[in-house]
PDB file of C-alpha atoms and ligand atoms in Angstrom:
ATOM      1  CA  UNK A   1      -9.789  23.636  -1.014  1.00 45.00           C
ATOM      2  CA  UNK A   2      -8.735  20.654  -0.711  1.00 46.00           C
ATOM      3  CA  UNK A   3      -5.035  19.708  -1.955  1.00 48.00           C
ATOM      4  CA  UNK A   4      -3.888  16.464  -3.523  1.00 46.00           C
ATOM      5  CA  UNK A   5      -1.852  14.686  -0.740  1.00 49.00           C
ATOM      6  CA  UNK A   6       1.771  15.050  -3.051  1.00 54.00           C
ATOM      7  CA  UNK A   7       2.976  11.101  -3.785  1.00 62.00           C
ATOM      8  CA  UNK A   8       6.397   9.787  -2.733  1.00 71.00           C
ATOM      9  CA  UNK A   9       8.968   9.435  -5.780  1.00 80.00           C
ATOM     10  CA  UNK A  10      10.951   5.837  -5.323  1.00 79.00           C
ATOM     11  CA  UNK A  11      13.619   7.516  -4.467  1.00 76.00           C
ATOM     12  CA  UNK A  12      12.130   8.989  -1.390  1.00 85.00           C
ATOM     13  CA  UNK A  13      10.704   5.635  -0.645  1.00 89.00           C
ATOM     14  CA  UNK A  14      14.026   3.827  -0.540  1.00 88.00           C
ATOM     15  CA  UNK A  15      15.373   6.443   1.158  1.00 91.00           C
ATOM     16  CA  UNK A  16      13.086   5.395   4.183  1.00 96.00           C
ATOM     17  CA  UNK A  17      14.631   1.312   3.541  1.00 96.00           C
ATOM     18  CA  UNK A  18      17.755   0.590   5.574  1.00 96.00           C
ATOM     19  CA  UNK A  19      19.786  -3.179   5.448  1.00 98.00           C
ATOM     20  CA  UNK A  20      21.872  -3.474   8.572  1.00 98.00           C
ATOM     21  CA  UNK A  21      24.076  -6.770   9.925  1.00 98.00           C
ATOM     22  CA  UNK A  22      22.937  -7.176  13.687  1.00 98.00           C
ATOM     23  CA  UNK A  23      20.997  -8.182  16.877  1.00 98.00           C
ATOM     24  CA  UNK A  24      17.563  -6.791  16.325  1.00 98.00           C
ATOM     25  CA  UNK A  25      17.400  -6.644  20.005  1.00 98.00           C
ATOM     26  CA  UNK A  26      19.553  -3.853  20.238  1.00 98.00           C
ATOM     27  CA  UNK A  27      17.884  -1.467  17.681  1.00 98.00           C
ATOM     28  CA  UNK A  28      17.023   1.854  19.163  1.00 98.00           C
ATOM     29  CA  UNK A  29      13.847   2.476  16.985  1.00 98.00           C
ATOM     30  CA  UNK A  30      10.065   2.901  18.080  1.00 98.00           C
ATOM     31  CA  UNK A  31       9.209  -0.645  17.171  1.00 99.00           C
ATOM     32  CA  UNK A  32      11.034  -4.258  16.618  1.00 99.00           C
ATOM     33  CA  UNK A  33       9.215  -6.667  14.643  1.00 99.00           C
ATOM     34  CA  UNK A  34       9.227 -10.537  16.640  1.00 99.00           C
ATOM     35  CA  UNK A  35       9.006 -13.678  13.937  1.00 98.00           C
ATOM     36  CA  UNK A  36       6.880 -15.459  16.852  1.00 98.00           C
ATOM     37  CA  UNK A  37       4.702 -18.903  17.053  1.00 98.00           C
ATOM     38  CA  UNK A  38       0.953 -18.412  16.894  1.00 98.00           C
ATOM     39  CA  UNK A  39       0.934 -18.763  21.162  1.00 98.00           C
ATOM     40  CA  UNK A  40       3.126 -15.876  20.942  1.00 98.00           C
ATOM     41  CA  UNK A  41       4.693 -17.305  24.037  1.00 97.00           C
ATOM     42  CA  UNK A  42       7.973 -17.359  23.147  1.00 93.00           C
ATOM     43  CA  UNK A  43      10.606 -20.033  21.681  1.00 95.00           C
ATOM     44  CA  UNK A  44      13.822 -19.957  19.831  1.00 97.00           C
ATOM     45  CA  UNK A  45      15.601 -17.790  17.313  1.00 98.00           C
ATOM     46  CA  UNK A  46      14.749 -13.836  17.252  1.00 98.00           C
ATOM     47  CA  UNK A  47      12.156 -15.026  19.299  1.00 98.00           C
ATOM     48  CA  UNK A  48      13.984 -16.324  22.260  1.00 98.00           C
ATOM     49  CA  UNK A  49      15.862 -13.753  21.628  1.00 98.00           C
ATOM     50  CA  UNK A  50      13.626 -10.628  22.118  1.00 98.00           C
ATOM     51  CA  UNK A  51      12.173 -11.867  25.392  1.00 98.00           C
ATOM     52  CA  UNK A  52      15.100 -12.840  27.060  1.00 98.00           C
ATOM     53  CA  UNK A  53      16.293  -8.994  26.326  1.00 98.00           C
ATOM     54  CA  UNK A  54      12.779  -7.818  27.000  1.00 98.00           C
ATOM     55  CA  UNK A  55      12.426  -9.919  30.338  1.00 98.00           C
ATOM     56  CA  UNK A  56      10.078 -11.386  31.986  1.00 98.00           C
ATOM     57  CA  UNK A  57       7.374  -8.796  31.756  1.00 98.00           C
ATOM     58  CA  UNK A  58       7.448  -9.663  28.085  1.00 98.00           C
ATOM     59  CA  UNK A  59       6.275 -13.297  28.554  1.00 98.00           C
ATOM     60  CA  UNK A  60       3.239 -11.982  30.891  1.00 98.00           C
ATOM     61  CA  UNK A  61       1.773  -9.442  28.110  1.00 98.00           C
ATOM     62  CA  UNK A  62       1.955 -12.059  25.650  1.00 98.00           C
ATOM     63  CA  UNK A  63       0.024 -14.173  27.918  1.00 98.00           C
ATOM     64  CA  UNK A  64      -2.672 -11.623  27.657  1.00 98.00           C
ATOM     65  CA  UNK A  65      -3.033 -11.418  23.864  1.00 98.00           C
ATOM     66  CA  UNK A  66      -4.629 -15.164  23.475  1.00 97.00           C
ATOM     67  CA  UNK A  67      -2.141 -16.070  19.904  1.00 98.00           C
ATOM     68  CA  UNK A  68      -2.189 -14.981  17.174  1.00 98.00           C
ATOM     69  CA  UNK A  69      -2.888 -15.944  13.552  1.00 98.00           C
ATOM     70  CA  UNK A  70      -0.710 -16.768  10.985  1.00 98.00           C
ATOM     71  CA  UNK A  71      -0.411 -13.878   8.843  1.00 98.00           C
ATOM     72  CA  UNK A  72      -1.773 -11.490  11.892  1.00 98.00           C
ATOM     73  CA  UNK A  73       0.413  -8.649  14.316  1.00 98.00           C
ATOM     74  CA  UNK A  74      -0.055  -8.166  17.579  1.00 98.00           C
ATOM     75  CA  UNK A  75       1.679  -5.433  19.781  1.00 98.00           C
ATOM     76  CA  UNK A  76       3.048  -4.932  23.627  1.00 98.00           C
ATOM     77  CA  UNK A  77       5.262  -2.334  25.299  1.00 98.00           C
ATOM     78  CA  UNK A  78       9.215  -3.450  24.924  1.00 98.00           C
ATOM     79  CA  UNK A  79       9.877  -3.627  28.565  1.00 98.00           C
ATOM     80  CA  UNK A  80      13.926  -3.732  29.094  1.00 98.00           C
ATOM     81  CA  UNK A  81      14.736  -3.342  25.029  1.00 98.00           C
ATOM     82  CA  UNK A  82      15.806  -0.053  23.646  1.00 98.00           C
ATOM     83  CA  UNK A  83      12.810  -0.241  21.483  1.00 98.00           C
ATOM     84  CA  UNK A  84       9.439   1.192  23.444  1.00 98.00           C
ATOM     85  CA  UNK A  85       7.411  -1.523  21.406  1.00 98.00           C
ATOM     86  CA  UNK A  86       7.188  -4.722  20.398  1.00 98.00           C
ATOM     87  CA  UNK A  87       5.071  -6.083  16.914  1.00 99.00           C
ATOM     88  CA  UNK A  88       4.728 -10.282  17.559  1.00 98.00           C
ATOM     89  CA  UNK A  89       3.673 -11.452  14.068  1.00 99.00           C
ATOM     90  CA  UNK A  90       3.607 -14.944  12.848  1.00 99.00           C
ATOM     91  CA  UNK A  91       4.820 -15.744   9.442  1.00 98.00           C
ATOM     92  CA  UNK A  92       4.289 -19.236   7.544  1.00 99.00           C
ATOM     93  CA  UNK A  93       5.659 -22.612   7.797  1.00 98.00           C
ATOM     94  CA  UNK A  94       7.259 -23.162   4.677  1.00 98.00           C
ATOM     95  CA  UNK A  95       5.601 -26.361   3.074  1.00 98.00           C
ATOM     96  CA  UNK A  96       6.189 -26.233  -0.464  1.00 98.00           C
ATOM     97  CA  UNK A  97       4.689 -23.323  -1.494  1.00 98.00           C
ATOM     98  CA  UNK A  98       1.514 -24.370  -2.285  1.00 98.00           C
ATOM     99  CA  UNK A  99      -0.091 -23.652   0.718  1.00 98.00           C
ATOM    100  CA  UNK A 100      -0.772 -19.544   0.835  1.00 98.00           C
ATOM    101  CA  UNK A 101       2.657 -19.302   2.232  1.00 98.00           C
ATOM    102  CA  UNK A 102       4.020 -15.914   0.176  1.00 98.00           C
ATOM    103  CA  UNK A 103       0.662 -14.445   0.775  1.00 98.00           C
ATOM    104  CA  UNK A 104       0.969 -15.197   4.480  1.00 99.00           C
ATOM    105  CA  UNK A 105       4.717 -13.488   4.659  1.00 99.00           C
ATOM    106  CA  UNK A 106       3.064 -10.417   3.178  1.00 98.00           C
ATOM    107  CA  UNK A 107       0.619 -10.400   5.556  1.00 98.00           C
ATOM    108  CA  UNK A 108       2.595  -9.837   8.205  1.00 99.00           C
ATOM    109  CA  UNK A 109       4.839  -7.012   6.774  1.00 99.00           C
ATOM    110  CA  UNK A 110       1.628  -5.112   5.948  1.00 98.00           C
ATOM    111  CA  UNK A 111      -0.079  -5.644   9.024  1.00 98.00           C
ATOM    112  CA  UNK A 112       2.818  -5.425  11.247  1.00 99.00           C
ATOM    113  CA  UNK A 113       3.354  -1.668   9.568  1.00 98.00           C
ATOM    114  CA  UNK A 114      -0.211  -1.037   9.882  1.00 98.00           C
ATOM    115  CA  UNK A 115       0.133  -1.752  13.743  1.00 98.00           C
ATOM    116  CA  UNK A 116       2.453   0.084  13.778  1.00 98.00           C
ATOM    117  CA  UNK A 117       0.588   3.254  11.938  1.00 98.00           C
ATOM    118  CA  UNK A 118      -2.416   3.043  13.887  1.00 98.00           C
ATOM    119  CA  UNK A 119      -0.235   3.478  16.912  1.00 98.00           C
ATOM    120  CA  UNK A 120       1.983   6.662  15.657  1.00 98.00           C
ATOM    121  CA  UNK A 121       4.997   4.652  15.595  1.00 98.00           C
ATOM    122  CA  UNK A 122       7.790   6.464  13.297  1.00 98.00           C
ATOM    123  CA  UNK A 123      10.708   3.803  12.860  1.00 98.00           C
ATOM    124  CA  UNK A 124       9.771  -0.052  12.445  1.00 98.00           C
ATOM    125  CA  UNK A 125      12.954  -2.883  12.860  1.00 99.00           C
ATOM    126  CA  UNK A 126      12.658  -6.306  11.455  1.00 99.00           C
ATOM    127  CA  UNK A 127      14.091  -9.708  11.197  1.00 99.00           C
ATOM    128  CA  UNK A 128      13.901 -11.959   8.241  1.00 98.00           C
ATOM    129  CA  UNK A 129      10.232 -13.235   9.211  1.00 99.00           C
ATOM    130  CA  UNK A 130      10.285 -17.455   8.497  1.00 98.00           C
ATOM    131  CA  UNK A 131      13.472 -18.133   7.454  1.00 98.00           C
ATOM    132  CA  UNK A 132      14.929 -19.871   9.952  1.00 98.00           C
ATOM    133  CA  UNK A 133      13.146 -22.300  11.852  1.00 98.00           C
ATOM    134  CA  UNK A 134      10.219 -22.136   9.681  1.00 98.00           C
ATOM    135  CA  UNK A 135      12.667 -22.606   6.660  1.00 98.00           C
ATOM    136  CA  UNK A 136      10.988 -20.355   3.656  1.00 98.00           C
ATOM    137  CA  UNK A 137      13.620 -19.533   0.924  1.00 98.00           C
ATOM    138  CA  UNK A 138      15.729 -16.788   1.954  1.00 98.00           C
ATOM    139  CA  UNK A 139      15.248 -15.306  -1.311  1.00 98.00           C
ATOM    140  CA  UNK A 140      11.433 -15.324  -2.208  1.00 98.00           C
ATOM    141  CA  UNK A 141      11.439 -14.471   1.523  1.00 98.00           C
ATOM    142  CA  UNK A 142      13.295 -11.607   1.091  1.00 98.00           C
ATOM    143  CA  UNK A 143      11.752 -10.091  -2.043  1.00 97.00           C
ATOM    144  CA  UNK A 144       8.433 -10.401  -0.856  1.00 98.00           C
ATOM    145  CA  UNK A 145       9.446  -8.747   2.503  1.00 98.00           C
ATOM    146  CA  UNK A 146      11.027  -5.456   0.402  1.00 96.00           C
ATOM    147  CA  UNK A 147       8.393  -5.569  -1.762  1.00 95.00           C
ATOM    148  CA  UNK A 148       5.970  -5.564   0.592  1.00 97.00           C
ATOM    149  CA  UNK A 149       7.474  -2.601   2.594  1.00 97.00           C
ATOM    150  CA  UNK A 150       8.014  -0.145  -0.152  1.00 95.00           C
ATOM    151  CA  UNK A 151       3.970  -0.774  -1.335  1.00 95.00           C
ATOM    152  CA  UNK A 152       3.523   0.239   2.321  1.00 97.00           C
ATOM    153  CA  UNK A 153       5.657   3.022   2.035  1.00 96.00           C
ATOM    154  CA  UNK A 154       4.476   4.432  -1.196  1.00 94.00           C
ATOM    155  CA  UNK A 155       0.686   4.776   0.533  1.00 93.00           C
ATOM    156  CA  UNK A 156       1.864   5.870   4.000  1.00 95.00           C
ATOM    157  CA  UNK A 157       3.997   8.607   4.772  1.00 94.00           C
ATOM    158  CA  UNK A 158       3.382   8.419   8.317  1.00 96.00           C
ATOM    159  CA  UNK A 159       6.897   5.563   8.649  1.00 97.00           C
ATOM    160  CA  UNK A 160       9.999   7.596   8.432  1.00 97.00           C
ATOM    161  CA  UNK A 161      12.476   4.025   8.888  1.00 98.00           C
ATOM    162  CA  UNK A 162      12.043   0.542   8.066  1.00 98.00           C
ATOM    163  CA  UNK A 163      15.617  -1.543   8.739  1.00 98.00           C
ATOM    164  CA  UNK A 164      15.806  -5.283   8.354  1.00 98.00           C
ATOM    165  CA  UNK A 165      18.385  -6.476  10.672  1.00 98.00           C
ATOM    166  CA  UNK A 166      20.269  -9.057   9.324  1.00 98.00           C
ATOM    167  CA  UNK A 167      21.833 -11.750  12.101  1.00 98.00           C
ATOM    168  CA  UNK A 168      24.224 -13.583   9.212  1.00 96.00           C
ATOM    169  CA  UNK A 169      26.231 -13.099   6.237  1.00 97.00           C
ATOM    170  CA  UNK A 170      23.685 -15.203   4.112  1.00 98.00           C
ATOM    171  CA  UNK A 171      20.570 -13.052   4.232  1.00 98.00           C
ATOM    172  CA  UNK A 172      22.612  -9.673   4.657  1.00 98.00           C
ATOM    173  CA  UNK A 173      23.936 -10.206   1.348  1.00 98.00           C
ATOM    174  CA  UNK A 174      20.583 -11.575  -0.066  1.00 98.00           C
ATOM    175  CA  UNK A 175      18.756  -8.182   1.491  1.00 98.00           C
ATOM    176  CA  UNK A 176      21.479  -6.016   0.039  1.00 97.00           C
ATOM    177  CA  UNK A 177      21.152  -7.835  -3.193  1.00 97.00           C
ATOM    178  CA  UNK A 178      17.245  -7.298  -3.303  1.00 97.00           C
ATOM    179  CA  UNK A 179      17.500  -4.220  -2.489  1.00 94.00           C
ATOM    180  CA  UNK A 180      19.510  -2.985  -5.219  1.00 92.00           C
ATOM    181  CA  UNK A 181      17.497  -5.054  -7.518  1.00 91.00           C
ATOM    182  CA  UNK A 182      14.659  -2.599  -6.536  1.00 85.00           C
ATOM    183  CA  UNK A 183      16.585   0.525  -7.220  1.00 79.00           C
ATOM    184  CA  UNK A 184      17.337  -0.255 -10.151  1.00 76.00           C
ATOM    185  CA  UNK A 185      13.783  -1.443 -11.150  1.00 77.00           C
ATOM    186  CA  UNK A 186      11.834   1.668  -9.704  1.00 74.00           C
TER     187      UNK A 186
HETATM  188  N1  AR6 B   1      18.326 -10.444  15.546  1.00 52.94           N
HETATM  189  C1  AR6 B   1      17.944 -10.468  14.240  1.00 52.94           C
HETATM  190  N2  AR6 B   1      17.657 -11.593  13.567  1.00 52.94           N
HETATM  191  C2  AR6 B   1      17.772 -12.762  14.238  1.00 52.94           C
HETATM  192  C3  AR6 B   1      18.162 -12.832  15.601  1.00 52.94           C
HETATM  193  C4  AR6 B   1      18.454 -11.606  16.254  1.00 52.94           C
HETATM  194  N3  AR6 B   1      18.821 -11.561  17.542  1.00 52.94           N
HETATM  195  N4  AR6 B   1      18.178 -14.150  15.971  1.00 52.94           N
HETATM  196  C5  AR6 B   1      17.830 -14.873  14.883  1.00 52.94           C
HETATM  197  N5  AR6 B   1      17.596 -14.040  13.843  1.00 52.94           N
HETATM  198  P1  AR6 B   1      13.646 -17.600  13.375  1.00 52.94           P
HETATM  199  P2  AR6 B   1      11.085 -18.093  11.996  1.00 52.94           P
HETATM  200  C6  AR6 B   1      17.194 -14.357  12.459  1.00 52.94           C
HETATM  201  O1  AR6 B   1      13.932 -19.062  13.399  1.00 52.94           O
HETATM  202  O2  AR6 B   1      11.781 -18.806  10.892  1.00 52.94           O
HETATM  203  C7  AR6 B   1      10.745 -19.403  17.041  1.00 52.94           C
HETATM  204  O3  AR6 B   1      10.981 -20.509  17.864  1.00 52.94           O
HETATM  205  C8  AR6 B   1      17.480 -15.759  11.934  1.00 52.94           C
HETATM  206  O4  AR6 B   1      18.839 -15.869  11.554  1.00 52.94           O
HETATM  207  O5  AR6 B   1      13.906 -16.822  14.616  1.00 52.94           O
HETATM  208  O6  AR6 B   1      10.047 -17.067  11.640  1.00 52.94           O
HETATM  209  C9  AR6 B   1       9.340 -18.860  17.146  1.00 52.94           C
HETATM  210  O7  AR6 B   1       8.782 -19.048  18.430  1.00 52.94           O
HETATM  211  C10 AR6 B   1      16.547 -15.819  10.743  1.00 52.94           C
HETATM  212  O8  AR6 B   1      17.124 -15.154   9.626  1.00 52.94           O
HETATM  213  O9  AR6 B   1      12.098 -17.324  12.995  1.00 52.94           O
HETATM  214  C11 AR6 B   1       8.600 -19.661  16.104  1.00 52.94           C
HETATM  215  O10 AR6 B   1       8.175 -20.911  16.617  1.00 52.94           O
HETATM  216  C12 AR6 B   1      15.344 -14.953  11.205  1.00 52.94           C
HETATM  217  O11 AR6 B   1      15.780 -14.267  12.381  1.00 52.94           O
HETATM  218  C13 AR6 B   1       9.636 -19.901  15.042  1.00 52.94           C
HETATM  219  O12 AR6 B   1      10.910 -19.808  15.684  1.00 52.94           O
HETATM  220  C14 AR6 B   1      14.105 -15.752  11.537  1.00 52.94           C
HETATM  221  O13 AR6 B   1      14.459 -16.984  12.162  1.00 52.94           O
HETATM  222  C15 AR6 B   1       9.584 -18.843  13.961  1.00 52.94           C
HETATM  223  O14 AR6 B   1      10.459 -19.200  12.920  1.00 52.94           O
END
């Protein structure tokens, strides 16, 4: 017979939702999550970051994946990080917000989990995709990304951990915030 697969309360969901301050580099967790350029070879930020922690090998298995699409994930090994993997997606350009960008950011939450699903990966780190450089409000930003995540959660037990590593004060309190918000709401 077959049994109803038993659905995760909130509270188990947001059990599984961690906010740290930090260097996303140093995260010992199956996967880090790269906020990368659509050549996916390399620039500034969390970007510049990552590879220069990853090395050089880093650079050359990007090479191989031919860019990726806005909204897309793409995955390599994690070469000299503590993490084993590495999920390069590319979030939006802020321009307004007229031009698909919140869709975009969701995008690459849920396809950047979904990665990392399909390859049995338990414990998922990322940084706050498109706010810097590619300047989307911190705080639609941020709501989407929880959002986002605990939907994922809710329909895949399979991810034990998500954290968001937070590099500054700003968006740690702004995750913290959002987060709370969504405890109280669920
Ligand atoms: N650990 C965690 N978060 C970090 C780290 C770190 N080591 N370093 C920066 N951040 P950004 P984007 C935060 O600009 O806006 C690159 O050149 C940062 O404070 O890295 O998606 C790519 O090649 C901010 O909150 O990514 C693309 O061209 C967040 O990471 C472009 O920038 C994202 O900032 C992507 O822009």
């Amino acid at each position: 017979m077959i049994q109803p697969s038993p659905s995760a309360s909130p509270y188990d969901i947001l059990r599984k939702m961690t906010v740290i301050r930090g260097d996303i580099t140093r995260q010992r967790v199956d996967a880090i999550v790269n906020a990368a350029s659509t050549s996916l070879l390399g620039g500034g930020g969390v970007d510049g970051a990552i590879h220069r922690a990853a090395g050089t090998r880093l650079l050359e298995a990007c090479r191989q994946l031919g860019g990726c699409p806005t909204g897309e994930a793409k995955i390599t090994l994690g070469y000299k990080l503590p993490a084993s993997w590495v999920i390069h997606t590319v979030g939006p350009i802020w321009r307004g917000g007229d031009q698909q960008e919140e869709q975009l950011l969701a995008r690459c939450y849920r396809n950047s989990l979904l990665l990392a699903e399909q390859h049995h990966l338990r414990s998922v780190a990322f940084p706050a995709i498109s706010t810097g450089v590619y300047e989307f409000p911190l705080e639609r930003a941020t709501h989407i990304a929880m959002t986002e995540v605990s939907q994922f959660l809710t329909s895949h037990p399979a991810i034990e951990q998500v954290v968001f590593v937070c590099f500054g004060e700003e968006s740690y309190r702004c995750y913290i915030e959002t987060l709370a918000e969504i405890q109280i709401a669920s």
